[in-house]
Coordinates of C-alpha atoms in Angstrom, one line a residue:
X3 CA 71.3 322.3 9.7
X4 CA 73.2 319.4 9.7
X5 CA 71.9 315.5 10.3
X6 CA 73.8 313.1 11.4
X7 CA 72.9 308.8 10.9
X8 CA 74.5 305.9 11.8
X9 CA 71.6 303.9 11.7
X10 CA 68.9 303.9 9.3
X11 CA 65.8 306.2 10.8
X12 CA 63.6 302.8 10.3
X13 CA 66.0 301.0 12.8
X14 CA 64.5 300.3 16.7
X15 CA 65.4 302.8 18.8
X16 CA 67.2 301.7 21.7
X17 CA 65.9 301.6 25.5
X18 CA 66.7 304.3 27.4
X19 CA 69.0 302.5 29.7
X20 CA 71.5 302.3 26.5
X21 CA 71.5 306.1 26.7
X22 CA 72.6 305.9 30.5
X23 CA 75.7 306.0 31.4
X24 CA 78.0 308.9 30.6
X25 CA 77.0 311.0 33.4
X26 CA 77.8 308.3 35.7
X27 CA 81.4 307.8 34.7
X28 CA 82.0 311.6 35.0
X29 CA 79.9 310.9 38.5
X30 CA 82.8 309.2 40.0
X31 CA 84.4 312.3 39.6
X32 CA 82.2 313.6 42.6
X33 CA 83.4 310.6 44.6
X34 CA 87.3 310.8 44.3
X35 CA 89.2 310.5 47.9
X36 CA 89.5 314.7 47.6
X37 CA 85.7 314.7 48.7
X38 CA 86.4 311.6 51.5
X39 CA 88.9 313.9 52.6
X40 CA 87.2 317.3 52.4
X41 CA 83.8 315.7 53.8
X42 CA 85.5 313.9 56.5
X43 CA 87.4 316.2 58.0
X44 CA 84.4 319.0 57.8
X45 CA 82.3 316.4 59.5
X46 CA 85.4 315.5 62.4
X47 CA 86.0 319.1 63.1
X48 CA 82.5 321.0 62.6
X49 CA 79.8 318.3 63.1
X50 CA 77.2 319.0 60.8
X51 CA 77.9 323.0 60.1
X52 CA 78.7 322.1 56.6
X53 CA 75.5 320.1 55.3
X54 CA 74.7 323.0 53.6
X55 CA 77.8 322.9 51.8
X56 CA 77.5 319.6 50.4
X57 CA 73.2 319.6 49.4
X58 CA 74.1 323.1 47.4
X59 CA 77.4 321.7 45.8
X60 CA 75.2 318.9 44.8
X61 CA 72.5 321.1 42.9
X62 CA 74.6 323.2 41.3
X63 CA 76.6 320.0 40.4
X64 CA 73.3 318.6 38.9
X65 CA 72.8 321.6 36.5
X66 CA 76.5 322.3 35.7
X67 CA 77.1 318.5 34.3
X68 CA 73.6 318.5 32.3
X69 CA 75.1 322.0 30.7
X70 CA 78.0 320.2 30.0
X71 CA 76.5 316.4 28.6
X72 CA 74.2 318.9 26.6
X73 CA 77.0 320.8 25.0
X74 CA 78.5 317.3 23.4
X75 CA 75.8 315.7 22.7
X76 CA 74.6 318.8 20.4
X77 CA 77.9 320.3 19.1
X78 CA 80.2 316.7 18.7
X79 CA 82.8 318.8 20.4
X80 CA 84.2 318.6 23.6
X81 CA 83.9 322.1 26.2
X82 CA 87.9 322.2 25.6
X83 CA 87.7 321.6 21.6
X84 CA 85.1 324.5 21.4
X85 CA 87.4 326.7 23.3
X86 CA 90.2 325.6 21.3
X87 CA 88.5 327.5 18.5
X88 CA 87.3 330.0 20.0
X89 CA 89.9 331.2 22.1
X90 CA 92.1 332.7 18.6
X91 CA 95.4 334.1 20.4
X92 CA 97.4 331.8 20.7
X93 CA 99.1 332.9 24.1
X94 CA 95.8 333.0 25.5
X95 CA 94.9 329.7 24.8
X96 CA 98.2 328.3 25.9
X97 CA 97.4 330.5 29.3
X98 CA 93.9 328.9 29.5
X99 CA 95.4 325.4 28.9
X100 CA 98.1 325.6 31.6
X101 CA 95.2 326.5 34.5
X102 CA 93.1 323.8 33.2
X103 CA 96.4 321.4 33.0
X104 CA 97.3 322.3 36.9
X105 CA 93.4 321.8 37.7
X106 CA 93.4 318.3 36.3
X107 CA 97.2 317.7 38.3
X108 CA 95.8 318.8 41.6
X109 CA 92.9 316.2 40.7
X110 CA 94.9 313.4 39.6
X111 CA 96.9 314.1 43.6
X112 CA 94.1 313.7 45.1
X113 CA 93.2 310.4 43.6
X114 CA 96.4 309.2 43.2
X115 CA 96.6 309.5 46.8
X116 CA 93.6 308.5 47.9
X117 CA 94.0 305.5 46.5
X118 CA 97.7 304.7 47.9
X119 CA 96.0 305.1 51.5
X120 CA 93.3 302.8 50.5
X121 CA 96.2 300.3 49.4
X122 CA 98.5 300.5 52.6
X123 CA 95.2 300.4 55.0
X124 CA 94.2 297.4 53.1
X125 CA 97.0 295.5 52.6
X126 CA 100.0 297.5 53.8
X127 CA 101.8 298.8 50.6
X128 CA 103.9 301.7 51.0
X129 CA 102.3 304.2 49.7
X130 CA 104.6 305.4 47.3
X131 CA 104.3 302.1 45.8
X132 CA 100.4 302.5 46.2
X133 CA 100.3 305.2 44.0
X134 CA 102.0 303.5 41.7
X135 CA 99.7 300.7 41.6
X136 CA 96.9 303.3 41.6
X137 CA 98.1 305.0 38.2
X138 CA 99.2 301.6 36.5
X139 CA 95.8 300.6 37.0
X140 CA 94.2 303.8 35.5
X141 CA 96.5 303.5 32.6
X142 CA 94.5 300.1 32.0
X143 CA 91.7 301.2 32.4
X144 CA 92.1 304.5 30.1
X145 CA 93.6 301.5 27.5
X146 CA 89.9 299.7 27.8
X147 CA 88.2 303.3 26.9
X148 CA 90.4 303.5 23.4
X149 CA 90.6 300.2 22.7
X150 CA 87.0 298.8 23.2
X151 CA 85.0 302.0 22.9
X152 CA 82.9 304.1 25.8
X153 CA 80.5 301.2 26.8
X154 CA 82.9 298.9 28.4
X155 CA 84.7 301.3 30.5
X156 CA 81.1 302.8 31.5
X157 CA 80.6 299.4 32.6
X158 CA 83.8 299.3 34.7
X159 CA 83.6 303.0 36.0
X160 CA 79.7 301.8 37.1
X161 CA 81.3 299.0 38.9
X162 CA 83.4 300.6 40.8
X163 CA 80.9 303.2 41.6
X164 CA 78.6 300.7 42.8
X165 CA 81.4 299.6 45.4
X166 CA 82.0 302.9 46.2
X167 CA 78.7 303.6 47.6
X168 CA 78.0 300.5 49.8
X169 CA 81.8 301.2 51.1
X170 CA 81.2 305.1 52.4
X171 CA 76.9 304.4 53.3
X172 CA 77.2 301.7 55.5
X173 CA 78.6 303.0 58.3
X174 CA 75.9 305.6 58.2
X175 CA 73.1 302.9 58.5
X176 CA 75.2 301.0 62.0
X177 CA 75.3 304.7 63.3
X178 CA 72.8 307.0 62.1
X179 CA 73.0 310.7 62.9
X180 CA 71.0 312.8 64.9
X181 CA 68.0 314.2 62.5
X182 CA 67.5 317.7 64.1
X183 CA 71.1 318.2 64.1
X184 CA 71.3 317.4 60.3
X185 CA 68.2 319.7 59.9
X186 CA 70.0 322.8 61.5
X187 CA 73.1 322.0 59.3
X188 CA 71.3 322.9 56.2
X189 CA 71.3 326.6 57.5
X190 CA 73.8 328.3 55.5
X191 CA 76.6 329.7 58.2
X192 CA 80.2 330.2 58.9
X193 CA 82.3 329.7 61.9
X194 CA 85.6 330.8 60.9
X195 CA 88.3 331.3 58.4
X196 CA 89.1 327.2 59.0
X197 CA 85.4 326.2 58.0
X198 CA 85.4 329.0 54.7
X199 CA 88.3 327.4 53.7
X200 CA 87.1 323.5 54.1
X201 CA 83.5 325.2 52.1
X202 CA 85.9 326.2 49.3
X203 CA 87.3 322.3 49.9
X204 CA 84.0 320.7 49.4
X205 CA 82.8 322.8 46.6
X206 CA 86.0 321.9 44.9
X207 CA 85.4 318.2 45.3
X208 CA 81.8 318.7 44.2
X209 CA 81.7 320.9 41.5
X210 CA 85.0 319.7 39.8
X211 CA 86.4 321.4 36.7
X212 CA 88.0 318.3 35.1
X213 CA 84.4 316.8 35.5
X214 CA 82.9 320.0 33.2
X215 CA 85.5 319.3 30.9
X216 CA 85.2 315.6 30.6
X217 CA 81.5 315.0 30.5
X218 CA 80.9 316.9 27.3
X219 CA 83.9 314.6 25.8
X220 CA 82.1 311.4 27.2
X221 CA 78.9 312.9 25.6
X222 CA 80.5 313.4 22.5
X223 CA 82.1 310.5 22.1
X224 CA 79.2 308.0 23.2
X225 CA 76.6 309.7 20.5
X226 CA 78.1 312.0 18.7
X227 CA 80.9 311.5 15.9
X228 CA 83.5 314.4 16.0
X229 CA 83.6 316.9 13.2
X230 CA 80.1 317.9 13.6
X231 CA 80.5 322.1 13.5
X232 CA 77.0 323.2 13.2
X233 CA 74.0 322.7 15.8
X234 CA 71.4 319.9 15.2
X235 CA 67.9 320.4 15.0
X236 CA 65.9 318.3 17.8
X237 CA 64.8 315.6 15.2
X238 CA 68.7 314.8 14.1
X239 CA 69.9 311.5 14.7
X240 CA 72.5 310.2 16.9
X241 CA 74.8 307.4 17.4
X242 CA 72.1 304.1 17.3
X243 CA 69.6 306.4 15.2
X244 CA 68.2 307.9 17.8
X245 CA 67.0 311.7 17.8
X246 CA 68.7 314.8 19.8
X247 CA 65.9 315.8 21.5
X248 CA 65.5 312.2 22.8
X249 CA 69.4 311.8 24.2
X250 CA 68.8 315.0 25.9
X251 CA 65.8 313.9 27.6
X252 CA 67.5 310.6 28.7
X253 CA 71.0 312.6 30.0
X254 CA 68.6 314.5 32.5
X255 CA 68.0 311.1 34.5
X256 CA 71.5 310.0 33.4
X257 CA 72.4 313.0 35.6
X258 CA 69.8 312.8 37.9
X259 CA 70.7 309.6 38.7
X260 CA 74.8 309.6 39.0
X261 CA 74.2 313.0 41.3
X262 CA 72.0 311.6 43.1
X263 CA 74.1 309.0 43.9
X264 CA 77.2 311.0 44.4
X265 CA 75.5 313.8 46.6
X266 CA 73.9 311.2 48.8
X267 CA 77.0 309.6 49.7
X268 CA 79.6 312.7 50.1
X269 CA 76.7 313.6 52.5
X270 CA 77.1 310.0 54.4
X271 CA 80.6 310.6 54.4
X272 CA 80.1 313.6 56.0
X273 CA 77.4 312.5 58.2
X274 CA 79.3 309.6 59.3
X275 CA 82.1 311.8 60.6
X276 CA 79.7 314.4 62.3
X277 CA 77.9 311.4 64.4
X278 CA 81.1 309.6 65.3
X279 CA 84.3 311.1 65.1
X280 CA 84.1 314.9 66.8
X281 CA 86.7 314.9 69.0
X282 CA 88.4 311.6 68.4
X283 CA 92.2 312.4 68.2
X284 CA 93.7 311.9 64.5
X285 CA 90.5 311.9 62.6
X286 CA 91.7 314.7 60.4
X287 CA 93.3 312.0 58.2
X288 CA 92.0 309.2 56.5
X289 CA 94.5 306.9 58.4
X290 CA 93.1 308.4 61.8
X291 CA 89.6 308.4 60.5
X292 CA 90.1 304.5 59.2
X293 CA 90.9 303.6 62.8
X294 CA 88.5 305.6 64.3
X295 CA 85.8 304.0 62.7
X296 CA 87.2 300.6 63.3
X297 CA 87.1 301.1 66.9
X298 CA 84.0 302.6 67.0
X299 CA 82.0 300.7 64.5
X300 CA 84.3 297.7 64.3
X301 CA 86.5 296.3 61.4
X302 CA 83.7 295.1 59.6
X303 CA 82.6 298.9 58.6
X304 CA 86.1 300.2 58.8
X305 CA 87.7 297.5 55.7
X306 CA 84.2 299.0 53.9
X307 CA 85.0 302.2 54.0
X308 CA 88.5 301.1 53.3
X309 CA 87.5 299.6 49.9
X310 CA 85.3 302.4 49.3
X311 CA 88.1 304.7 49.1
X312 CA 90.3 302.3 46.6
X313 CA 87.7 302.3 44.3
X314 CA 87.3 305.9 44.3
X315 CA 91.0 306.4 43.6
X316 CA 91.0 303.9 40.6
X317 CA 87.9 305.1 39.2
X318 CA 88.1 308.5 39.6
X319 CA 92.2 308.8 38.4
X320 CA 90.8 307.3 35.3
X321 CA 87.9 309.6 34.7
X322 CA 90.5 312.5 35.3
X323 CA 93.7 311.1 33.2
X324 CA 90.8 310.7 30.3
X325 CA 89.6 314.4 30.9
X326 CA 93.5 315.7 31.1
X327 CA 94.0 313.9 27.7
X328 CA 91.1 316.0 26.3
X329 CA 91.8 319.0 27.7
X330 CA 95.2 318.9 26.2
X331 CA 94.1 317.8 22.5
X332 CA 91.1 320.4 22.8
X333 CA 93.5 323.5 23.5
X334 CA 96.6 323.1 22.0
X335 CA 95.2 320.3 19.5
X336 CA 98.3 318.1 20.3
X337 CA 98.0 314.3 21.3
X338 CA 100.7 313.1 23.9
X339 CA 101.2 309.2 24.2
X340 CA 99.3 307.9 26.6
X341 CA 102.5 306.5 28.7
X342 CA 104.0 309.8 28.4
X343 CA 101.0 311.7 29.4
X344 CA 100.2 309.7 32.7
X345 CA 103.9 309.7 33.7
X346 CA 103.9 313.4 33.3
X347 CA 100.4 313.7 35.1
X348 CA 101.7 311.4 37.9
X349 CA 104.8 312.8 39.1
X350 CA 103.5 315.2 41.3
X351 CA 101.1 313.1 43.3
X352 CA 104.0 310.6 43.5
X353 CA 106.6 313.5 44.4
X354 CA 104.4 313.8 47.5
X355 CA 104.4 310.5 48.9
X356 CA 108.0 309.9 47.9
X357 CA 108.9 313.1 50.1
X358 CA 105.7 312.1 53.1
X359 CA 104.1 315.4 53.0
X360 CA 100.8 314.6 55.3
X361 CA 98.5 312.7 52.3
X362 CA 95.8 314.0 53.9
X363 CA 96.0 317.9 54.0
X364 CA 97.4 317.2 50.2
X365 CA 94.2 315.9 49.8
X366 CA 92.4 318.5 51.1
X367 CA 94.5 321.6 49.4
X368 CA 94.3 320.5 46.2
X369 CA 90.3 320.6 46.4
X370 CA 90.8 324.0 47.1
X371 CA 92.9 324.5 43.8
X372 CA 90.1 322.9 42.2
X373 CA 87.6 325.5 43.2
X374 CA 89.6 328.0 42.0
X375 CA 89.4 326.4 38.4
X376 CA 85.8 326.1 38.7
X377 CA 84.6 329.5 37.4
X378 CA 87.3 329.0 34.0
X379 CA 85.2 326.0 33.3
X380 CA 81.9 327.4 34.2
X381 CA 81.6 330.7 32.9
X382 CA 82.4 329.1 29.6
X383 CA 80.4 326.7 29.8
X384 CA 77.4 328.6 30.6
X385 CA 78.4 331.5 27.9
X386 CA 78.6 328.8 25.0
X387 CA 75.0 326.7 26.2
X388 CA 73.5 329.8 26.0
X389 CA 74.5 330.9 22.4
X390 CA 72.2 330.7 19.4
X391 CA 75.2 329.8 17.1
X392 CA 76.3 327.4 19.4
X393 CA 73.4 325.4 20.2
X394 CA 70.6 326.7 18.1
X395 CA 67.0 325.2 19.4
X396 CA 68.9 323.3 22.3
X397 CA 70.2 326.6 23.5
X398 CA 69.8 327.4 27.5
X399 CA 66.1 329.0 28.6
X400 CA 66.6 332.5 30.3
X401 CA 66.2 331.0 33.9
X402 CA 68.6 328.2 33.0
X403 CA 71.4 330.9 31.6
X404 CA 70.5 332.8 34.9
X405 CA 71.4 329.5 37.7
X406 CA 74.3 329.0 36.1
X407 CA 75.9 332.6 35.8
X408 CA 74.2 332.8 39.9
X409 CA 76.5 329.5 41.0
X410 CA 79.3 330.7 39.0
X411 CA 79.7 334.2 40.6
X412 CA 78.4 332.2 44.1
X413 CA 81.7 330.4 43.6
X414 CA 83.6 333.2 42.5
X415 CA 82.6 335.5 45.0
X416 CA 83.4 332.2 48.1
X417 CA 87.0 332.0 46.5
X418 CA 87.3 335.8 46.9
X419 CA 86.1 335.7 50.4
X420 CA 89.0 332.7 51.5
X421 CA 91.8 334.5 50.1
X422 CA 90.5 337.3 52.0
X423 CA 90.4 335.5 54.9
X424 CA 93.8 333.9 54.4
X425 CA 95.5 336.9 53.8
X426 CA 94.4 338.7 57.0
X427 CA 95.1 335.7 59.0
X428 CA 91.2 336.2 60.4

């Protein structure tokens, strides 16, 4: 076994809350304007059918990121490093790359987007030249992360997950929404092909593969030095001299805590929509939802949820550009300049305003790509956490290796069902 120091053992361990913070920058990745637009439109068009949808997405988030955090902090490699190595032809791992490569696009359209509405509700911008603004601002902050370290941009991701919360909640607490209806909508049910599809939607914005990939990389880099290719014992030292077995323990409320923040507001967002907006004209877009809510709830709640939504696309193109970076050095092992990279990344998102393809069906079809990268995260993910030679004594518990491979082939077998559905027009 191998131990790692950076510290000497005699040093003071540090409080717990210095061991936060990673799973809440790969948090705001549950919060990017896909899942405004996924949760919004669900809660416009079906009420509260779909509350189901969100409270499961949520728990099988919650495990899914902890598999991930674990598989960092343990290892010092990244999911996409592992696979890198593991993955020996080198056709297959170019395949692999490219699915994960047009996962983390279709995320980085989303925010991109998301965050050019925010920027012409707000102040008008065009919204090519919001998205612009949006991915020169990611580009900074993505500069802050490998210049200064991990702690400073967990400080500025946290920020902006702070203001992303009070933006999307509030309106929830002016109009609160009707608890027996919310009760019934955590009966799992179907409609029709329209609300299997916006399922596959949400569960693309909640259980998001560029979030898989990047969390063990945040993991890894906050407490782990890279290198490491043998599992550590539980008493091994970290980053700050403090033990495995102890980081682990602290990344359960880390996730706890940033999932628990995430799920409760994609279910305000949700909730908000189902109380206010069924059968308001236009509310199947953010624009139309923004001035719904404003003439419902006033101006007050609709520049909230306004500013909500820019900080989710600033915050959440950042925690995806840093995730495409990885995913890129991890599989093919080559490192693209940062400029280059995010001008490459960008082009499609831009592409679409530049041409004004609706932003918000954009928004919600390339949540639905998403979902279909979930199970090529997943099912490695939960393969690798379970191995002996992987992980050693930190390897997955039986019931553990069973949830996951249960939400994976849940997810699977709901991907299967929509093209299905989409292909007999039903």
């Amino acid at each position: 076994m191998t131990t790692l120091t950076s510290q000497p053992p005699t040093a003071r361990p540090p409080r717990v809350a210095w061991l936060l913070g990673p799973a809440l920058v790969a948090g705001v990745a549950y919060l990017d304007p896909g899942n405004v637009a996924s949760n919004m439109t669900a809660g416009a068009r079906y009420g509260y059918l779909l509350v189901w949808v969100v409270v499961i997405g949520n728990v099988m988030a919650w495990l899914i990121q902890y598999l991930s955090a674990k598989l960092g902090v343990v290892t010092g490699q990244s999911l996409p490093e592992l696979l890198g190595r593991r993955i020996r032809g080198r056709w297959a791992r170019r395949g692999y790359w490219l699915q994960a490569e047009l996962v983390a696009m279709a995320t980085d359209v989303a925010e991109v987007i998301g965050g050019a509405v925010a920027l012409n509700l707000l102040f008008g911008v065009p919204l090519l030249w919001g998205g612009v603004i949006t991915g020169a601002v990611s580009m900074a902050l993505l500069v802050i992360q490998s210049k200064r370290g991990a702690k400073p941009f967990e400080f500025v991701i946290i920020g902006l997950m702070a203001i992303i919360a009070i933006g999307f909640a509030v309106g929830v607490f002016v109009a609160p929404p009707d608890g027996p209806s919310v009760l019934a909508g955590l009966v799992p049910r179907f409609t029709d092909a329209g609300s299997v599809l916006l399922t596959a939607s949400i569960l693309g914005a909640t259980v998001m593969p560029h979030a898989i990939y990047a969390h063990s990389a945040l993991s890894r880099d906050r407490f782990a030095p890279r290198g490491t290719t043998e599992p550590v014992s539980g008493g091994s030292l970290r980053a700050g001299g403090v033990s495995v077995s102890r980081i682990l323990r602290a990344t359960k409320w880390d996730v706890t805590i940033a999932l628990g923040v995430a799920g409760t507001v994609n279910l305000a967002i949700l909730l908000l929509a189902a109380a206010n907006l069924p059968g308001v004209a236009g509310t199947d877009s953010l624009e139309g939802a923004h001035a719904a809510i404003a003439e419902g709830l006033g101006p007050a709640i609709a520049t909230l949820f306004a500013v909500g939504l820019l900080a989710s696309g600033l915050a959440s193109t950042s925690v995806g550009a840093y995730a495409g970076a990885e995913i890129m050095q991890g599989l093919l092992r080559v490192r693209v300049p940062l400029l280059v990279r995010r001008l490459v990344t960008l082009a499609p998102a831009l592409i679409i305003l530049a041409v004004g393809f609706d932003p918000t069906l954009a928004l919600v079809l390339s949540q639905v790509v998403l979902s279909f990268g979930i199970p090529f995260a997943l099912v490695p993910l939960v393969v690798l956490t379970a191995q002996r030679r992987t992980l050693g004594e930190h390897r997955n518990r039986p019931w553990t290796t069973v949830a996951g491979a249960g939400a994976a082939t849940f997810l699977i077998v709901l991907n299967s069902l929509l093209l299905w559905l989409v292909a007999t027009g039903a």
